[in-house]
Amino acid sequence: MMRFAILLFLTVLYSCGEQPKEAVVETEVPIKYDMYVPSEMANLMNEMYNYKAELKQGILSGETPSRFPEQILKIHTAELSDFKDRTEAFEAMSKAFIEAEQRLFDSTSTESLKTRFNATVNLCISCHNMGCTGPIPRIQKLLIK
Ligand code: HEC
């Protein structure tokens, strides 16, 4: 039971924690590192992070985003880590996030790209505030100042 609890704890740390490596070092129980398999959602999130970082650079150098990243629609179906539920709030937040992302590609929009880009990042943060706060400091760095 203890082992199970620790595993559960580590799973949560890995997917939503800030500095999982240090957290593991601090435990005294010998747990192998390779026990962690990232969920489909965790992989998608990391892809989204990299995509956003590139997009930010593009916008800063004056480019207009041209192609909606279809792969982010997987947010509606990707499997979450164990012990995490696809709640109604999660669904609503995913939908709001995708809609904000679509507005980035609306060439008739009267809002600046910076405003629209930051709106998407703020939705990443809003959803993370519902219970996956670890990555928030990293996500905040994506905001265009
Ligand atoms: C609808 C809610 C929601 C939105 C929107 C969202 N996230 Fe997440 N994010 C999560 C959840 C839940 C997890 C944990 C996934 C898991 O462990 O299965 C997560 C995990 C992560 C992780 C950690 C992945 C790992 O390796 O464990 C990062 C980084 C991340 N998100 C970045 C982002 C970024 C950047 C955005 C916006 C572009 C974003 N998230 C939008 C809910 C969301």
CSV table of C-alpha atoms and ligand atoms in Angstrom, one decimal:
chain,number,residue,atom,x,y,z
A,1,MET,CA,0.0,0.0,0.0
A,2,MET,CA,2.8,2.3,0.9
A,3,ARG,CA,4.5,1.6,-2.4
A,4,PHE,CA,1.3,2.3,-4.2
A,5,ALA,CA,0.9,5.6,-2.4
A,6,ILE,CA,4.5,6.6,-3.2
A,7,LEU,CA,4.0,5.7,-6.9
A,8,LEU,CA,0.8,7.7,-7.0
A,9,PHE,CA,2.6,10.6,-5.4
A,10,LEU,CA,5.4,10.4,-8.0
A,11,THR,CA,3.0,10.1,-10.9
A,12,VAL,CA,1.3,13.3,-9.8
A,13,LEU,CA,4.7,15.0,-9.3
A,14,TYR,CA,5.9,13.9,-12.7
A,15,SER,CA,3.0,15.1,-14.6
A,16,CYS,CA,2.2,18.2,-12.7
A,17,GLY,CA,5.2,18.9,-10.6
A,18,GLU,CA,7.8,21.5,-11.2
A,19,GLN,CA,11.0,19.8,-10.5
A,20,PRO,CA,10.3,16.1,-10.6
A,21,LYS,CA,14.0,15.0,-10.6
A,22,GLU,CA,14.8,16.7,-7.3
A,23,ALA,CA,11.6,15.4,-5.8
A,24,VAL,CA,12.7,11.8,-6.6
A,25,VAL,CA,16.1,12.3,-5.1
A,26,GLU,CA,14.6,13.4,-1.9
A,27,THR,CA,12.7,10.2,-1.3
A,28,GLU,CA,14.5,7.4,0.4
A,29,VAL,CA,12.6,4.6,-1.2
A,30,PRO,CA,14.6,3.2,-4.1
A,31,ILE,CA,12.3,3.7,-7.0
A,32,LYS,CA,13.5,3.3,-10.5
A,33,TYR,CA,13.3,6.3,-12.7
A,34,ASP,CA,12.1,4.4,-15.8
A,35,MET,CA,8.8,3.5,-14.1
A,36,TYR,CA,7.4,6.7,-15.3
A,37,VAL,CA,5.7,6.5,-18.7
A,38,PRO,CA,4.4,9.9,-19.8
A,39,SER,CA,0.7,9.9,-20.7
A,40,GLU,CA,-0.6,10.7,-24.1
A,41,MET,CA,-1.8,14.0,-22.6
A,42,ALA,CA,1.6,14.8,-21.1
A,43,ASN,CA,3.3,14.2,-24.4
A,44,LEU,CA,0.7,16.4,-26.2
A,45,MET,CA,1.3,19.2,-23.5
A,46,ASN,CA,5.0,19.1,-24.1
A,47,GLU,CA,4.5,19.3,-27.9
A,48,MET,CA,2.1,22.3,-27.3
A,49,TYR,CA,4.7,23.9,-25.1
A,50,ASN,CA,7.4,23.7,-27.8
A,51,TYR,CA,4.9,24.8,-30.5
A,52,LYS,CA,4.0,27.9,-28.4
A,53,ALA,CA,7.6,28.7,-27.8
A,54,GLU,CA,8.3,28.7,-31.6
A,55,LEU,CA,5.2,30.6,-32.3
A,56,LYS,CA,6.2,33.3,-29.8
A,57,GLN,CA,9.6,33.7,-31.5
A,58,GLY,CA,7.8,33.9,-34.9
A,59,ILE,CA,5.4,36.6,-33.7
A,60,LEU,CA,8.3,38.5,-32.1
A,61,SER,CA,10.1,38.5,-35.4
A,62,GLY,CA,7.0,39.8,-37.3
A,63,GLU,CA,5.6,36.6,-38.8
A,64,THR,CA,1.9,35.9,-38.9
A,65,PRO,CA,0.9,32.4,-37.9
A,66,SER,CA,-0.5,30.7,-41.0
A,67,ARG,CA,-1.5,27.2,-40.2
A,68,PHE,CA,-3.7,26.0,-37.3
A,69,PRO,CA,-1.9,23.2,-35.5
A,70,GLU,CA,-4.5,20.4,-36.0
A,71,GLN,CA,-2.6,18.1,-33.6
A,72,ILE,CA,-3.7,20.2,-30.6
A,73,LEU,CA,-7.3,19.0,-31.2
A,74,LYS,CA,-6.0,15.8,-29.5
A,75,ILE,CA,-6.6,17.6,-26.2
A,76,HIS,CA,-10.2,16.4,-26.6
A,77,THR,CA,-9.3,12.7,-26.7
A,78,ALA,CA,-5.7,12.2,-25.4
A,79,GLU,CA,-5.5,9.9,-22.4
A,80,LEU,CA,-4.6,11.5,-19.1
A,81,SER,CA,-2.2,10.1,-16.5
A,82,ASP,CA,-3.8,7.6,-14.2
A,83,PHE,CA,-5.9,9.1,-11.4
A,84,LYS,CA,-6.8,12.1,-13.4
A,85,ASP,CA,-10.3,12.6,-14.7
A,86,ARG,CA,-11.6,14.3,-17.7
A,87,THR,CA,-14.0,16.5,-15.8
A,88,GLU,CA,-16.6,18.8,-17.3
A,89,ALA,CA,-14.5,21.8,-16.2
A,90,PHE,CA,-11.6,20.2,-18.1
A,91,GLU,CA,-13.7,19.8,-21.2
A,92,ALA,CA,-14.9,23.4,-21.0
A,93,MET,CA,-11.4,24.7,-20.5
A,94,SER,CA,-10.1,22.6,-23.5
A,95,LYS,CA,-12.8,24.1,-25.7
A,96,ALA,CA,-12.1,27.7,-24.6
A,97,PHE,CA,-8.4,27.0,-25.2
A,98,ILE,CA,-9.0,25.7,-28.8
A,99,GLU,CA,-11.3,28.6,-29.6
A,100,ALA,CA,-8.6,31.1,-28.5
A,101,GLU,CA,-6.1,29.2,-30.6
A,102,GLN,CA,-8.4,29.5,-33.6
A,103,ARG,CA,-8.7,33.2,-33.1
A,104,LEU,CA,-4.9,33.4,-33.6
A,105,PHE,CA,-5.5,32.4,-37.2
A,106,ASP,CA,-8.3,34.8,-37.9
A,107,SER,CA,-7.0,37.3,-40.3
A,108,THR,CA,-10.0,39.6,-39.9
A,109,SER,CA,-9.5,40.0,-36.1
A,110,THR,CA,-9.1,43.5,-34.8
A,111,GLU,CA,-7.0,42.4,-31.8
A,112,SER,CA,-3.3,42.4,-32.1
A,113,LEU,CA,-1.4,39.1,-32.5
A,114,LYS,CA,0.3,39.7,-29.1
A,115,THR,CA,-3.1,40.0,-27.3
A,116,ARG,CA,-4.5,36.9,-29.0
A,117,PHE,CA,-1.3,34.9,-28.4
A,118,ASN,CA,-1.3,35.9,-24.7
A,119,ALA,CA,-5.0,34.9,-24.5
A,120,THR,CA,-4.1,31.4,-25.5
A,121,VAL,CA,-1.2,31.2,-22.9
A,122,ASN,CA,-3.5,32.6,-20.2
A,123,LEU,CA,-5.9,29.7,-20.9
A,124,CYS,CA,-3.1,27.2,-20.6
A,125,ILE,CA,-2.6,28.8,-17.1
A,126,SER,CA,-6.3,28.9,-16.2
A,127,CYS,CA,-6.6,25.2,-16.8
A,128,HIS,CA,-3.4,24.5,-14.9
A,129,ASN,CA,-4.8,26.4,-12.0
A,130,MET,CA,-7.5,23.8,-11.7
A,131,GLY,CA,-5.1,21.3,-10.3
A,132,CYS,CA,-1.9,21.0,-12.3
A,133,THR,CA,0.0,24.0,-11.0
A,134,GLY,CA,3.6,22.7,-11.3
A,135,PRO,CA,4.2,23.7,-14.9
A,136,ILE,CA,2.7,27.2,-14.4
A,137,PRO,CA,6.0,29.2,-13.9
A,138,ARG,CA,7.3,27.7,-17.1
A,139,ILE,CA,4.1,28.4,-19.0
A,140,GLN,CA,4.2,32.1,-17.8
A,141,LYS,CA,7.5,32.5,-19.6
A,142,LEU,CA,5.6,32.0,-22.9
A,143,LEU,CA,3.7,35.3,-22.4
A,144,ILE,CA,4.8,38.0,-24.8
A,145,LYS,CA,5.7,41.1,-22.7
B,1,HEC,C1,-7.8,21.9,-20.5
B,1,HEC,C2,-6.8,21.9,-19.6
B,1,HEC,C3,-5.4,22.3,-20.0
B,1,HEC,C4,-4.9,23.2,-20.9
B,1,HEC,C5,-5.8,24.1,-21.8
B,1,HEC,C6,-3.5,23.1,-20.9
B,1,HEC,N1,-3.1,22.1,-20.1
B,1,HEC,FE1,-1.1,21.5,-19.8
B,1,HEC,N2,-1.7,20.0,-18.6
B,1,HEC,C7,-3.0,19.8,-18.2
B,1,HEC,C8,-3.1,18.5,-17.5
B,1,HEC,C9,-4.3,17.9,-16.9
B,1,HEC,C10,-1.8,18.0,-17.5
B,1,HEC,C11,-1.3,16.7,-16.9
B,1,HEC,C12,-1.4,15.7,-18.0
B,1,HEC,C13,-1.2,14.2,-17.6
B,1,HEC,O1,-0.4,14.0,-16.7
B,1,HEC,O2,-1.8,13.3,-18.2
B,1,HEC,C14,-1.0,19.0,-18.1
B,1,HEC,C15,0.4,18.9,-18.3
B,1,HEC,C16,1.2,19.9,-18.8
B,1,HEC,C17,2.7,19.9,-18.8
B,1,HEC,C18,3.5,18.8,-18.1
B,1,HEC,C19,3.7,17.6,-19.1
B,1,HEC,C20,4.6,16.5,-18.5
B,1,HEC,O3,5.7,16.3,-19.0
B,1,HEC,O4,4.1,15.9,-17.6
B,1,HEC,C21,3.1,21.0,-19.5
B,1,HEC,C22,4.5,21.4,-19.7
B,1,HEC,C23,1.9,21.7,-19.9
B,1,HEC,N3,0.8,21.0,-19.5
B,1,HEC,C24,1.9,22.9,-20.6
B,1,HEC,C25,0.8,23.4,-21.2
B,1,HEC,C26,0.8,24.5,-22.2
B,1,HEC,C27,2.1,25.2,-22.7
B,1,HEC,C28,-0.5,24.8,-22.5
B,1,HEC,C29,-1.0,25.8,-23.4
B,1,HEC,C30,-0.4,25.8,-24.7
B,1,HEC,C31,-1.3,23.9,-21.7
B,1,HEC,N4,-0.5,23.1,-20.9
B,1,HEC,C32,-2.7,23.9,-21.7
B,1,HEC,C33,-4.1,20.6,-18.5
B,1,HEC,C34,-4.2,21.6,-19.5
